[in-house]
Tab-separated table of C-alpha atoms in Angstrom:
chain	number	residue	atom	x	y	z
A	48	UNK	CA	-27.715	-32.319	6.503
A	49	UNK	CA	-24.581	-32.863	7.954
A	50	UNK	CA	-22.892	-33.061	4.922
A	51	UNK	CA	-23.917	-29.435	3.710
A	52	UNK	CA	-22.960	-27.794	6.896
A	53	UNK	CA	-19.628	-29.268	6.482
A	54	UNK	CA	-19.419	-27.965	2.924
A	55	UNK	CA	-20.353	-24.677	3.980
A	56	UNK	CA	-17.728	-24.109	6.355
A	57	UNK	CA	-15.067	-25.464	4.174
A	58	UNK	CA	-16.378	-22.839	1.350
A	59	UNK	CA	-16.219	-20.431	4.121
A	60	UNK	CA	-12.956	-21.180	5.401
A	61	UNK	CA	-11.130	-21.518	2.379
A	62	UNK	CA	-12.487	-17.517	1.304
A	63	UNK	CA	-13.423	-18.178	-2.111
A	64	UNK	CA	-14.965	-16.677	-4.445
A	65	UNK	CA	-18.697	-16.777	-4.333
A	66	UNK	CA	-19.379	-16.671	-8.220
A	67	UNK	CA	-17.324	-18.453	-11.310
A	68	UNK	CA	-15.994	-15.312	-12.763
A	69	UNK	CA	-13.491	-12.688	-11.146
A	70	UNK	CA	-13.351	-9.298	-12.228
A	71	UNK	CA	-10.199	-7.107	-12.235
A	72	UNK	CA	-11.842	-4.399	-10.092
A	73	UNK	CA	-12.782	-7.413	-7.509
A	74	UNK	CA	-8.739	-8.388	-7.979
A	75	UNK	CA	-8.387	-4.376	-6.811
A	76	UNK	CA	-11.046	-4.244	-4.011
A	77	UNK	CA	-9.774	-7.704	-2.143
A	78	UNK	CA	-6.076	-6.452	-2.360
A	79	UNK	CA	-7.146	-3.451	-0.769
A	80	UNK	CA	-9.005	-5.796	1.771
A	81	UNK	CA	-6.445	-8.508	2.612
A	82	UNK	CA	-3.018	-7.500	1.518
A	83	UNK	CA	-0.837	-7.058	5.481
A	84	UNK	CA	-0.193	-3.537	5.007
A	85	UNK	CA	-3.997	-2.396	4.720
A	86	UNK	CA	-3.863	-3.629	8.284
A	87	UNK	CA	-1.272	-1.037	9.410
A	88	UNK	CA	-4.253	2.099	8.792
A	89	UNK	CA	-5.593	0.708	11.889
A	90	UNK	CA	-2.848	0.373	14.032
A	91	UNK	CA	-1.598	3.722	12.940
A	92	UNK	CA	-5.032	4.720	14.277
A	93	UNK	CA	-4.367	3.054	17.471
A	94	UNK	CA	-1.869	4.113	18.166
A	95	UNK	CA	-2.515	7.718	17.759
A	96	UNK	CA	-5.565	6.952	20.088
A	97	UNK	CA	-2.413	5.837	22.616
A	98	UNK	CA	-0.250	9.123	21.828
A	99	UNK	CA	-2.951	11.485	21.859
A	100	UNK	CA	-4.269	10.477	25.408
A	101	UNK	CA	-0.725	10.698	26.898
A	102	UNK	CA	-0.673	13.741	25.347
A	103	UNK	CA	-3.967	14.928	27.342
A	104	UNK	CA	-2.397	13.274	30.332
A	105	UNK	CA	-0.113	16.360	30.561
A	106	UNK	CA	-3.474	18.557	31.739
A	107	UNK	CA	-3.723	16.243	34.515
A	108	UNK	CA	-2.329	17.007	38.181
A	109	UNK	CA	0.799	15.228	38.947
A	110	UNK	CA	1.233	13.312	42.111
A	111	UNK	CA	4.962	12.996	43.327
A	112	UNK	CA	6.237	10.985	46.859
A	113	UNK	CA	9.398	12.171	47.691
A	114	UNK	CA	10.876	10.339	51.325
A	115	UNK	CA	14.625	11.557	52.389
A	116	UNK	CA	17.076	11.407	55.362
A	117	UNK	CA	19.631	12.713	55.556
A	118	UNK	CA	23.227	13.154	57.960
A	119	UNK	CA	24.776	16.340	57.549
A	120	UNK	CA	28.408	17.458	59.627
A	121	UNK	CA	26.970	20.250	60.797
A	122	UNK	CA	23.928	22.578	61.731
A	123	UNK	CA	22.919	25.867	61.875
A	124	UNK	CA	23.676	27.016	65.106
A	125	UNK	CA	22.997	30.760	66.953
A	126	UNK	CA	26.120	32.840	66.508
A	127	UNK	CA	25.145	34.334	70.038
A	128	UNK	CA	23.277	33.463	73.516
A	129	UNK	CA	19.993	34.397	74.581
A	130	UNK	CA	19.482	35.644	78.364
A	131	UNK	CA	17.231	33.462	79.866
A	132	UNK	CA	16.872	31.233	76.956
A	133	UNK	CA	17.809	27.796	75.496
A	134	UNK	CA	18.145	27.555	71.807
A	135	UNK	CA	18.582	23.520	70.906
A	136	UNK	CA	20.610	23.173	67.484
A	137	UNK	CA	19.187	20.757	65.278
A	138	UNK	CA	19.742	17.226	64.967
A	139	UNK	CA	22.452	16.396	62.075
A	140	UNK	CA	20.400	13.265	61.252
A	141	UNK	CA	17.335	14.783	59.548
A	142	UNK	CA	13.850	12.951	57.972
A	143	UNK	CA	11.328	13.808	55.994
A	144	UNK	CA	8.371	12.762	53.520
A	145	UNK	CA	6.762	14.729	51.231
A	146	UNK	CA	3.765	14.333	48.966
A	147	UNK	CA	3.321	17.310	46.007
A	148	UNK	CA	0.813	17.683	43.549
A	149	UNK	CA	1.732	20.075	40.424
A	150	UNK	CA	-1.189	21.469	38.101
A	151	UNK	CA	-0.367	23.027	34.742
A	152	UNK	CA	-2.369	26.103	34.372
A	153	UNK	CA	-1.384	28.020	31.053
A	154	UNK	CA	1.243	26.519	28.462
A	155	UNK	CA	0.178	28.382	25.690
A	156	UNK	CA	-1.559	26.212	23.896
A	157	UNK	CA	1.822	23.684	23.662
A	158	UNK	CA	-0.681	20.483	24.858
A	159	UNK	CA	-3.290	21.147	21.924
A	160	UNK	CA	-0.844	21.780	19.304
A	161	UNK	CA	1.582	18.657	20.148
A	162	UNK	CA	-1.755	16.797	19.274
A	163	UNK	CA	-2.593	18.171	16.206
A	164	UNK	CA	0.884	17.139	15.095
A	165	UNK	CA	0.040	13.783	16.389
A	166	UNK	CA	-3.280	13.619	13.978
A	167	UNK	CA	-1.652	15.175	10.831
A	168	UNK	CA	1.390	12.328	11.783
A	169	UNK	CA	-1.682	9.379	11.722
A	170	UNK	CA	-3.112	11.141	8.378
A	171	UNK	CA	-0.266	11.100	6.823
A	172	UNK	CA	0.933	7.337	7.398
A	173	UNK	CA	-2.419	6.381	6.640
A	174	UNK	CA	-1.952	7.760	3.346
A	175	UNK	CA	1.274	6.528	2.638
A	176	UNK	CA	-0.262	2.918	3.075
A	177	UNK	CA	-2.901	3.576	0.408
A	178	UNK	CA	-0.188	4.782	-1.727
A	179	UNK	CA	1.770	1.434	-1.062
A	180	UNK	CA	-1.682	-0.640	-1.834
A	181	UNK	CA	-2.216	2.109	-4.965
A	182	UNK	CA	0.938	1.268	-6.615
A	183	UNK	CA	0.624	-2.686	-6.270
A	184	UNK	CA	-2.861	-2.483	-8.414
A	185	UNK	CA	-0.008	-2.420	-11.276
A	186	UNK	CA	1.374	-5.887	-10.362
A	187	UNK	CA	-1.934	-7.053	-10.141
A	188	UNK	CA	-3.136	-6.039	-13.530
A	189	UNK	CA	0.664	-8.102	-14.810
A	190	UNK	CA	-1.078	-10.960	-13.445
A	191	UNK	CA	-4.676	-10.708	-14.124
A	192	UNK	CA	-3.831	-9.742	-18.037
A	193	UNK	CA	-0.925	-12.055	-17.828
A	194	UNK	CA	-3.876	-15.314	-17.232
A	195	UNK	CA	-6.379	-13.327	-19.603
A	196	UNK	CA	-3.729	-13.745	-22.462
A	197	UNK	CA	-2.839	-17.401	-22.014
A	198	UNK	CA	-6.511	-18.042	-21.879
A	199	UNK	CA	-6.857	-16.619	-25.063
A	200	UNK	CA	-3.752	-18.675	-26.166
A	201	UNK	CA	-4.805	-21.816	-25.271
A	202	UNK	CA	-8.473	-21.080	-27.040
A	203	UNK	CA	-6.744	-20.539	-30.145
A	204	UNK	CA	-4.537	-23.601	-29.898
A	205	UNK	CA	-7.661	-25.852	-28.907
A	206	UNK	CA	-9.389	-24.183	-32.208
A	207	UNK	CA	-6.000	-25.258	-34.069
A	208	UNK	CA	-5.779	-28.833	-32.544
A	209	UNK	CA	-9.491	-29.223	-33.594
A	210	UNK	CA	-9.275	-28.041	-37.229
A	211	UNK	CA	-6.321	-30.343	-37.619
A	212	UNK	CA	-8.382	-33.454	-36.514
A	213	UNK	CA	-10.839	-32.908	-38.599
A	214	UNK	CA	-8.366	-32.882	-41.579
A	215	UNK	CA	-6.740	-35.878	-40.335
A	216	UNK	CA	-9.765	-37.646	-40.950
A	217	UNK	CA	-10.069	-36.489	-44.087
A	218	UNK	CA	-6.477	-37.172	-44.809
A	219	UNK	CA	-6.612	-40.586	-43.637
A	220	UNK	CA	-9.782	-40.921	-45.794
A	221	UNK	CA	-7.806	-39.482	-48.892
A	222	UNK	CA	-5.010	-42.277	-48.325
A	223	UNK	CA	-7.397	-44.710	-47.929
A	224	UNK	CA	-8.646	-44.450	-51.333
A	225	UNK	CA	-4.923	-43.658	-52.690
A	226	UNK	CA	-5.401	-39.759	-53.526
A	227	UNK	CA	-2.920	-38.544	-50.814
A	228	UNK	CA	0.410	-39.867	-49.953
A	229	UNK	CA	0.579	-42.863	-47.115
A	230	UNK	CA	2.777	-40.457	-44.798
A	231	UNK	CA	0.071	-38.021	-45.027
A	232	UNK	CA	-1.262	-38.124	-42.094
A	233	UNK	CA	1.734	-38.433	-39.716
A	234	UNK	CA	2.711	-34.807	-40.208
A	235	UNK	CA	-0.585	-33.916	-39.102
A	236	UNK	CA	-0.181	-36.407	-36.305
A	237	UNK	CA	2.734	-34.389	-35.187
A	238	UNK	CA	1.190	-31.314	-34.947
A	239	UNK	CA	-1.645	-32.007	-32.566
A	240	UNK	CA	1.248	-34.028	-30.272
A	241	UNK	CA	3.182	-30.576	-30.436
A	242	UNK	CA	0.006	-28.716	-30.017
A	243	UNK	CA	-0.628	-30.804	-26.678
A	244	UNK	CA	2.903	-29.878	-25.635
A	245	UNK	CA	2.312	-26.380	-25.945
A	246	UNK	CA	-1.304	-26.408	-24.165
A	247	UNK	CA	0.454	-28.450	-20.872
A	248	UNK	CA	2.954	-25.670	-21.129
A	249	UNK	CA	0.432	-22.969	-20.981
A	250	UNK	CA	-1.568	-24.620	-18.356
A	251	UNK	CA	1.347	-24.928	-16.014
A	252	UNK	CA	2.229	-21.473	-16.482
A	253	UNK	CA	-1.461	-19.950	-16.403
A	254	UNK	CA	-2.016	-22.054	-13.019
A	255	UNK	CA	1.784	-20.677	-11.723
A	256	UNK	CA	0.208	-16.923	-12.436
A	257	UNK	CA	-2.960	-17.863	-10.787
A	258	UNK	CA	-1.327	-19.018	-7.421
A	259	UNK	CA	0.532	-15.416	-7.578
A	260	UNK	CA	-2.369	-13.128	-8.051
A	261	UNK	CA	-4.213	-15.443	-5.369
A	262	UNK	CA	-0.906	-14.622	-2.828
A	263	UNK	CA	-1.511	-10.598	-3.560
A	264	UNK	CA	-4.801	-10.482	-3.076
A	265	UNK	CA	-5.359	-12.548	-0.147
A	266	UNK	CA	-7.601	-15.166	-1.880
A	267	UNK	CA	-7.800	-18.453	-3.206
A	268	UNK	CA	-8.904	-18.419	-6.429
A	269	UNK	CA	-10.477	-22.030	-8.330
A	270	UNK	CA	-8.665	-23.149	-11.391
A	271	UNK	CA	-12.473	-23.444	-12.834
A	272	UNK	CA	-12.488	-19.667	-12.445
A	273	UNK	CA	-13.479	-17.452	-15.622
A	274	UNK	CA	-10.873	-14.214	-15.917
A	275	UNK	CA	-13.419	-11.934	-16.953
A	276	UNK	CA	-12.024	-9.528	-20.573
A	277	UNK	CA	-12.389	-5.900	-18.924
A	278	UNK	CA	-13.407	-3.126	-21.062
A	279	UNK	CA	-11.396	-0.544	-20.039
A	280	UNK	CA	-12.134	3.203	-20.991
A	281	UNK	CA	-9.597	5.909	-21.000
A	282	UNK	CA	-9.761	9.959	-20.275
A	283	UNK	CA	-6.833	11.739	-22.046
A	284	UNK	CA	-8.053	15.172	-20.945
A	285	UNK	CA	-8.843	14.925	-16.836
A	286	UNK	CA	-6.231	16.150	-14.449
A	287	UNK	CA	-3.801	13.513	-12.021
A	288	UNK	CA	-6.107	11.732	-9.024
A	289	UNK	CA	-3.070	10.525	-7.558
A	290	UNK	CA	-3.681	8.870	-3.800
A	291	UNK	CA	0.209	10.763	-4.061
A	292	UNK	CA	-1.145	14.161	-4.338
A	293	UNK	CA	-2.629	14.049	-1.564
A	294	UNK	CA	-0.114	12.712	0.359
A	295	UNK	CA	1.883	15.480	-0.412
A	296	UNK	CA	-0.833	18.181	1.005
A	297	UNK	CA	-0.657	16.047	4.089
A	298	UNK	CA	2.981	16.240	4.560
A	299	UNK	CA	2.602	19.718	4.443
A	300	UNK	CA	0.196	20.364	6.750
A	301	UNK	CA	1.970	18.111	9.220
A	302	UNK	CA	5.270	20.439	8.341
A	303	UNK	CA	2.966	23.303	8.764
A	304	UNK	CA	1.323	21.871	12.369
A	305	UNK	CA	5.468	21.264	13.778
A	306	UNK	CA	5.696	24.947	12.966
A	307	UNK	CA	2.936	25.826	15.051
A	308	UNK	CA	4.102	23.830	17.550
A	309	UNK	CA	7.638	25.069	17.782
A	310	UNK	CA	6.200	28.389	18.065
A	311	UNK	CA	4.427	27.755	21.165
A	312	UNK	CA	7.760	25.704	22.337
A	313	UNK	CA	9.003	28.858	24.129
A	314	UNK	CA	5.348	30.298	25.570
A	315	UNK	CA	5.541	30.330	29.505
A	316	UNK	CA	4.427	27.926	31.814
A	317	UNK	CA	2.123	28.570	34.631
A	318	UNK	CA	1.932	25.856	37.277
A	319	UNK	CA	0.002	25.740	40.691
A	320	UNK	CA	1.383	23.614	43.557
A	321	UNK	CA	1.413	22.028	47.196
A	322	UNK	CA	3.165	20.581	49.190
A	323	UNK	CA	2.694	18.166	52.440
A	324	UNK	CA	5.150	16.348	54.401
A	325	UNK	CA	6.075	14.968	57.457
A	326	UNK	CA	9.585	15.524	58.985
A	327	UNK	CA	12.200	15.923	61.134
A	328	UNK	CA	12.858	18.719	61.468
A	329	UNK	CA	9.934	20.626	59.860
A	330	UNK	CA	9.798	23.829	58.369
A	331	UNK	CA	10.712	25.499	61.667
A	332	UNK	CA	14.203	24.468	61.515
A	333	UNK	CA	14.339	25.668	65.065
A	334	UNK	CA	12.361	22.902	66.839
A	335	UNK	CA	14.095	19.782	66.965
A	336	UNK	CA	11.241	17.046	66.467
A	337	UNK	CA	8.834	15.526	64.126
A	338	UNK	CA	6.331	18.041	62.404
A	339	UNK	CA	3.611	18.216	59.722
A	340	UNK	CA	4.176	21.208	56.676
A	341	UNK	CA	2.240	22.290	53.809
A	342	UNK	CA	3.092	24.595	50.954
A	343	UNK	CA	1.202	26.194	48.213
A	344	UNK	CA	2.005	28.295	45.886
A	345	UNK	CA	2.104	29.151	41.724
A	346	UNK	CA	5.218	29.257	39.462
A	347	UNK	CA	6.125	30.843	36.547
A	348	UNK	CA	8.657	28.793	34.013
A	349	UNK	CA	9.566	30.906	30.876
A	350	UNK	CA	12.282	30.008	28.664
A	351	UNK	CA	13.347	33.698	27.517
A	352	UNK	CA	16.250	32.799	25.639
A	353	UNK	CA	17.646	29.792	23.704
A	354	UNK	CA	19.890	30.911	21.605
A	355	UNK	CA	17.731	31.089	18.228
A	356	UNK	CA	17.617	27.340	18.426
A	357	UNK	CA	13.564	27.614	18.225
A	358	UNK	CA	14.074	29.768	15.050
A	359	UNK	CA	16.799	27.661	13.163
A	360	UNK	CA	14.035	24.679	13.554
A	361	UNK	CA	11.184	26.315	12.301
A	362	UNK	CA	13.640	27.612	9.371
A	363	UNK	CA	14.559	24.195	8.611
A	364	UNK	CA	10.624	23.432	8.570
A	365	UNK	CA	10.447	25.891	5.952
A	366	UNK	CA	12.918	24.148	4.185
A	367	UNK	CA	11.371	20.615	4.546
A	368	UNK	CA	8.083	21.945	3.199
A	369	UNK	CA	10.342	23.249	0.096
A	370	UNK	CA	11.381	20.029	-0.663
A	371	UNK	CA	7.947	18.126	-0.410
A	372	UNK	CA	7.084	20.519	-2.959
A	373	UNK	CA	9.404	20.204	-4.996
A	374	UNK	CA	8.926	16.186	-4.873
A	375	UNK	CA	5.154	16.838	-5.846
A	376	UNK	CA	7.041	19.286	-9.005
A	377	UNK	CA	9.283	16.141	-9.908
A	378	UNK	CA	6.522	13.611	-9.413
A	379	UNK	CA	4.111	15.592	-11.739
A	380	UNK	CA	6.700	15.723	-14.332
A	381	UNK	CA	7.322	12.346	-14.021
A	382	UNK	CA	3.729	11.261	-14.131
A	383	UNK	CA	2.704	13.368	-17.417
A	384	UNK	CA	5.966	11.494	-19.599
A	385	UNK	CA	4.525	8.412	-18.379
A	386	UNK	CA	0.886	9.317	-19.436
A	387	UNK	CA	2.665	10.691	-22.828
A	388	UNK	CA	4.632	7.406	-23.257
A	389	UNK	CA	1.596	5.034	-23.058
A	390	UNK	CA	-1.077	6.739	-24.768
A	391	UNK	CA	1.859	6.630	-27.195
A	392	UNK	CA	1.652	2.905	-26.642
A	393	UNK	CA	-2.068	2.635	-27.128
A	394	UNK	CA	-2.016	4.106	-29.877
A	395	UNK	CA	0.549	1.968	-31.770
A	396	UNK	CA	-1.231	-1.153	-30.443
A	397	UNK	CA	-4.556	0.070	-31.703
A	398	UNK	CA	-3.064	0.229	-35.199
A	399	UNK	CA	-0.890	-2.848	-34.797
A	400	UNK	CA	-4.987	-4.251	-34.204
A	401	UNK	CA	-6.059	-2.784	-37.509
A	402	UNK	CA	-3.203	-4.631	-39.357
A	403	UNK	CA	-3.953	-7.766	-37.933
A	404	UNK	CA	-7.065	-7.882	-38.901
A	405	UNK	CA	-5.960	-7.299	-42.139
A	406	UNK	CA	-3.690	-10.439	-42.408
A	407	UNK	CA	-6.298	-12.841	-40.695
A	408	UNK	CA	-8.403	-11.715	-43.489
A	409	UNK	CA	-5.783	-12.582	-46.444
A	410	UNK	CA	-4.486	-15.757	-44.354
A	411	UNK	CA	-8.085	-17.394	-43.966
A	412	UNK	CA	-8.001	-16.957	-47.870
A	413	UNK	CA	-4.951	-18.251	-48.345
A	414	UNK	CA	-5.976	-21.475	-46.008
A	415	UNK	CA	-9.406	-21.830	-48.081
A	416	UNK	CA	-6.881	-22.174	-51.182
A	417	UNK	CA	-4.612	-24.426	-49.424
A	418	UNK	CA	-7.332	-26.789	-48.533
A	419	UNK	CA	-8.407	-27.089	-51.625
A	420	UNK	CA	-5.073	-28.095	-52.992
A	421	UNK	CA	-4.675	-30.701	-50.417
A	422	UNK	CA	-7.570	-32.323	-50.793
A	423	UNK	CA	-6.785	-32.766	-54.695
A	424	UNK	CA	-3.373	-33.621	-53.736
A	425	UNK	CA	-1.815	-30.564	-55.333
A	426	UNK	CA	0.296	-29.724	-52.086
A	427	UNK	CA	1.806	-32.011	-48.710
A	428	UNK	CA	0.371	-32.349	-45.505
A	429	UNK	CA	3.420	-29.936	-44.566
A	430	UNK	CA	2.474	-27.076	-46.435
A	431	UNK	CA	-0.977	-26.849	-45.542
A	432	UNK	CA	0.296	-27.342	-41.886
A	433	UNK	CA	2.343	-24.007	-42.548
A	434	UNK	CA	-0.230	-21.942	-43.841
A	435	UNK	CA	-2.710	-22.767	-40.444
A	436	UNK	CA	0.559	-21.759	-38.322
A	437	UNK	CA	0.555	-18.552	-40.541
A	438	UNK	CA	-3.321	-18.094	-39.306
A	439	UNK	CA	-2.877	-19.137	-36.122
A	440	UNK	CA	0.219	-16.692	-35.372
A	441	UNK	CA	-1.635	-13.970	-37.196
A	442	UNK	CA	-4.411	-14.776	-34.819
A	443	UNK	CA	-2.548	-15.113	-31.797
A	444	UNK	CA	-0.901	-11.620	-32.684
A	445	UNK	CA	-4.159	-10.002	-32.777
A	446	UNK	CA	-5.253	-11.496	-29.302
A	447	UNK	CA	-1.611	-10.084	-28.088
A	448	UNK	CA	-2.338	-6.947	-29.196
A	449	UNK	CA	-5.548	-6.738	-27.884
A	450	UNK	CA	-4.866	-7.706	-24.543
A	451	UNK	CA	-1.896	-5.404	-24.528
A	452	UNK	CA	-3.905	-2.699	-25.321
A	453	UNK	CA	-6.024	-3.061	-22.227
A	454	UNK	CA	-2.828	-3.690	-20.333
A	455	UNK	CA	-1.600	-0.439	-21.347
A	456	UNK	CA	-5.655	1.256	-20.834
A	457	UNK	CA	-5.320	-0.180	-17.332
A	458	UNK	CA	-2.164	1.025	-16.632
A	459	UNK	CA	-2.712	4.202	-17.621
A	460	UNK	CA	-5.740	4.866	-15.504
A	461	UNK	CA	-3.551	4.105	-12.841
A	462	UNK	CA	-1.000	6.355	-13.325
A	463	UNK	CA	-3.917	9.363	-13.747
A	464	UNK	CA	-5.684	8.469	-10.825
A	465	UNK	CA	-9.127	7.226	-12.581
């Protein structure tokens, strides 16, 4: 008992897969998962959580403590004398404390607009991240195909290695009884060493792939795990999906919010006050001791005039949002000779396909004649060697081809958006 839960929380741990096989859309949906920068969506949101109740703080009365004394040269003093009265001058060492409260009352909408900036900001940087993660689904399908082909490879060489041992045995059997040449066999012997050579080669290079794709996507992947062959369809005909599209709507609505808000930059400000203190003197400067004050009132702050500086920004707005659009222009442009350039692509590899089939078909003849001929001693060991490398490259082209092909499929889907 102890021994399974032990298992189960090193399976657990280690964040494996769950099944044998691994898709290339599961590839997609854990690098989406557990690649770093999906984690930045949610501190962007965070922190616009942060930004936007600072921004809110701004509706809330503000507290100030203000304590001062000062020692001044002189005082105010009366310029004449009173009959029957004693007017003290003020002490040139003065005090006082004050505690204000300020309460905005009318900004013109300034508070709300500086957050809508603030969410049009988070939209758009959450964007760009899935952008970011978008673009990477290209590495991963180098990789995935990349292990997909050298499986395919190394199938091909095992068939190879196989057919050659069972001819070895026959060969041996045919020098046995003296109807092949003694040094029959080594040649054949040599080609399943250098058949070995080239599987350990693969291996190494498949398992250097694997560790690569497991580092982008965030997960350990088995070297008993089966790549599963996608089939991959392909619309010619729909219209870009682009996670970059829309990233370019959001950076102009966030252009278009900083327009709003610049507008609303120059609306007046209405603010109610008070004032309490304590002091010395108060704010009867004519009696010369320690007093308590108040003050309330309302003030108007309007910025009339700023030289056009509020215009020349929301010009150069204008001119921002110009540019994003003609980004999205280039970008478009860009896209569609992409889209032209592998469907171009596709289509060669589909009839590079056709051919090979072709040549497997007239190679496999060509072996059945070959084998014939060595087993009446007509031909060597090396020629009949030759013609299965002239299969097996025939083969391994079609395989190429083929998994090219859904390279290129894959690809292309990502560049429209499917």
């Amino acid at each position: 008992m102890k021994k399974k839960h032990v298992l189960l929380l090193l399976f657990l741990s280690t964040g494996m897969f769950s099944q044998e096989k691994l898709s290339l859309e599961t590839c997609y949906s854990l690098l989406n998962k557990n690649y770093p920068l999906a984690k930045q969506s949610n501190l962007f949101a965070k922190q616009n959580e942060l930004d936007i109740a600072s921004i809110y703080t701004k509706k809330l009365p503000k507290l100030e403590l203000g304590v001062q004394t000062t020692y001044q040269s002189d005082v105010t003093k009366m310029p004449i004398e009173i009959p029957n009265t004693t007017v003290e001058a003020p002490n040139k060492d003065q005090y006082k404390a004050t505690l204000s409260a300020n309460q905005l009352i009318y900004n013109g909408g300034l508070i709300n607009a500086t957050k809508k900036v603030s969410e049009a900001t988070l939209k758009e940087q959450q964007k760009q991240v899935e952008v970011t993660l978008y673009q990477l689904k290209k590495q991963v399908n180098a990789y995935f195909f990349s292990v997909v082909l050298f499986n395919e490879k190394m199938e091909l060489l095992r068939a190879k290695k196989t057919m050659l041992e069972t001819k070895l045995h026959e060969v041996k059997a045919g020098i046995k009884f003296g109807a092949l040449l003694p040094t029959s066999d080594y040649v054949i012997e040599a080609e399943i060493l250098k058949i070995k050579q080239q599987l350990e080669a693969l291996s190494l290079n498949k398992s250097s792939l694997i560790k690569s794709l497991a580092q982008l996507i965030g997960t350990p992947i088995p070297t008993h795990t089966e790549f599963e062959n996608p089939t991959i369809l392909t619309d010619y005909t729909t219209e870009l999906k682009r996670p970059e599209l829309a990233l370019f709507q959001l950076q102009k609505e966030k252009i278009e919010t900083s327009e709003n808000l610049l507008s609303k930059q120059n609306a007046p400000n209405l603010i109610g006050y008070a004032t309490g203190g304590y002091g010395n003197p108060g704010l009867n400067m004519l009696d010369n001791s320690f007093q308590t004050f108040y003050q309330v009132g309302i003030k108007l702050n309007w910025n009339i005039f700023d030289w056009n500086a509020n215009k020349k920004q929301r010009e150069s707005l204008l001119i921002n949002k110009e540019i994003v659009e003609n980004q999205e222009a280039v970008f478009q442009l860009n896209t569609a000779i992409e889209l032209q350039q592998k469907q171009t692509e596709i289509n060669k590899l589909s009839n590079l396909i056709n051919s090979d089939l072709k040549i497997i078909e007239l190679r496999k003849k060509i072996l059945k004649s070959t084998e014939s001929q060595l087993k009446n001693g007509v031909i060597t060991s090396s020629a009949y060697i030759t013609e299965i490398t002239n299969l097996f490259e025939a083969e391994n082209s079609l395989s190429t081809h083929k998994i090219e092909v859904l390279l290129e499929k894959a690809n292309y889907n990502i560049l429209k958006g499917n």
